[in-house]
């Protein structure tokens, strides 16, 4: 768990441009995870994919956070599981990467998880669902322009459900999972930075004379005409 999260942290540091900005991003993710009752690991994974795509498309870091938080409000308000929440952010990452919005992500991957997402998407840019469908077919919906409007519409639509949703069973299970996850991280850090290096040092200290002893034993056996095939694995 510690090793996996360390890889996630390194990726976010790289995307954000420095360890300091990466730490700020992780603080932001911890805050909204706790406040909204989201699973921290899934939230960080979703942000990693989303922010990487957003950066490549020219969306600023602050705008990326605003969009991510707005969609997170919708995720909590609609009671999505950690898996479905991650699916929404993965689909949004794909939308940004393509540059234009496709029906596959909007009606499929996002719409199947967030109720009424297609209608809200149409509302966000002031068109009917039929008009939006035609615009999608013609590749006229630019992701960079669409996502901030869509995210804000999601926020205003679902934020009324937050007072109940943030205290729901799903939200509290997510907080519990995050607490367990943090415990694993703390123990993993203890092993990685404290016990593990010392343990490896001790093993190395012991293994050197042990190997020398095995070599001497093998030499003695060979001199006595006894096969050392059975102890080759120790040498």
Short mmCIF file of C-alpha atoms in Angstrom, two decimals, residues 106 116-132 146 149-154 156-158:
data_model
loop_
_atom_site.label_atom_id
_atom_site.label_comp_id
_atom_site.label_asym_id
_atom_site.label_seq_id
_atom_site.Cartn_x
_atom_site.Cartn_y
_atom_site.Cartn_z
CA UNK A 106 -20.97 11.48 -21.87
CA UNK A 116 -29.39 12.73 -15.67
CA UNK A 117 -25.84 13.62 -16.74
CA UNK A 118 -26.70 13.99 -20.42
CA UNK A 119 -29.58 16.37 -19.74
CA UNK A 120 -27.41 18.39 -17.36
CA UNK A 121 -24.69 18.54 -20.01
CA UNK A 122 -27.17 20.01 -22.48
CA UNK A 123 -28.42 22.47 -19.86
CA UNK A 124 -24.89 23.60 -19.05
CA UNK A 125 -24.31 24.91 -22.58
CA UNK A 126 -27.87 26.11 -23.17
CA UNK A 127 -29.08 23.57 -25.75
CA UNK A 128 -31.63 20.76 -25.85
CA UNK A 129 -30.62 17.13 -25.56
CA UNK A 130 -31.41 16.64 -29.25
CA UNK A 131 -29.21 19.57 -30.19
CA UNK A 132 -26.41 18.31 -27.96
CA UNK A 146 -17.50 22.41 -21.99
CA UNK A 149 -19.73 24.69 -17.42
CA UNK A 150 -20.75 21.06 -17.05
CA UNK A 151 -18.95 20.73 -13.70
CA UNK A 152 -20.63 23.86 -12.31
CA UNK A 153 -24.05 22.60 -13.39
CA UNK A 154 -23.33 19.30 -11.65
CA UNK A 156 -25.51 23.31 -8.38
CA UNK A 157 -27.70 20.30 -9.15
CA UNK A 158 -26.31 17.91 -6.54
#
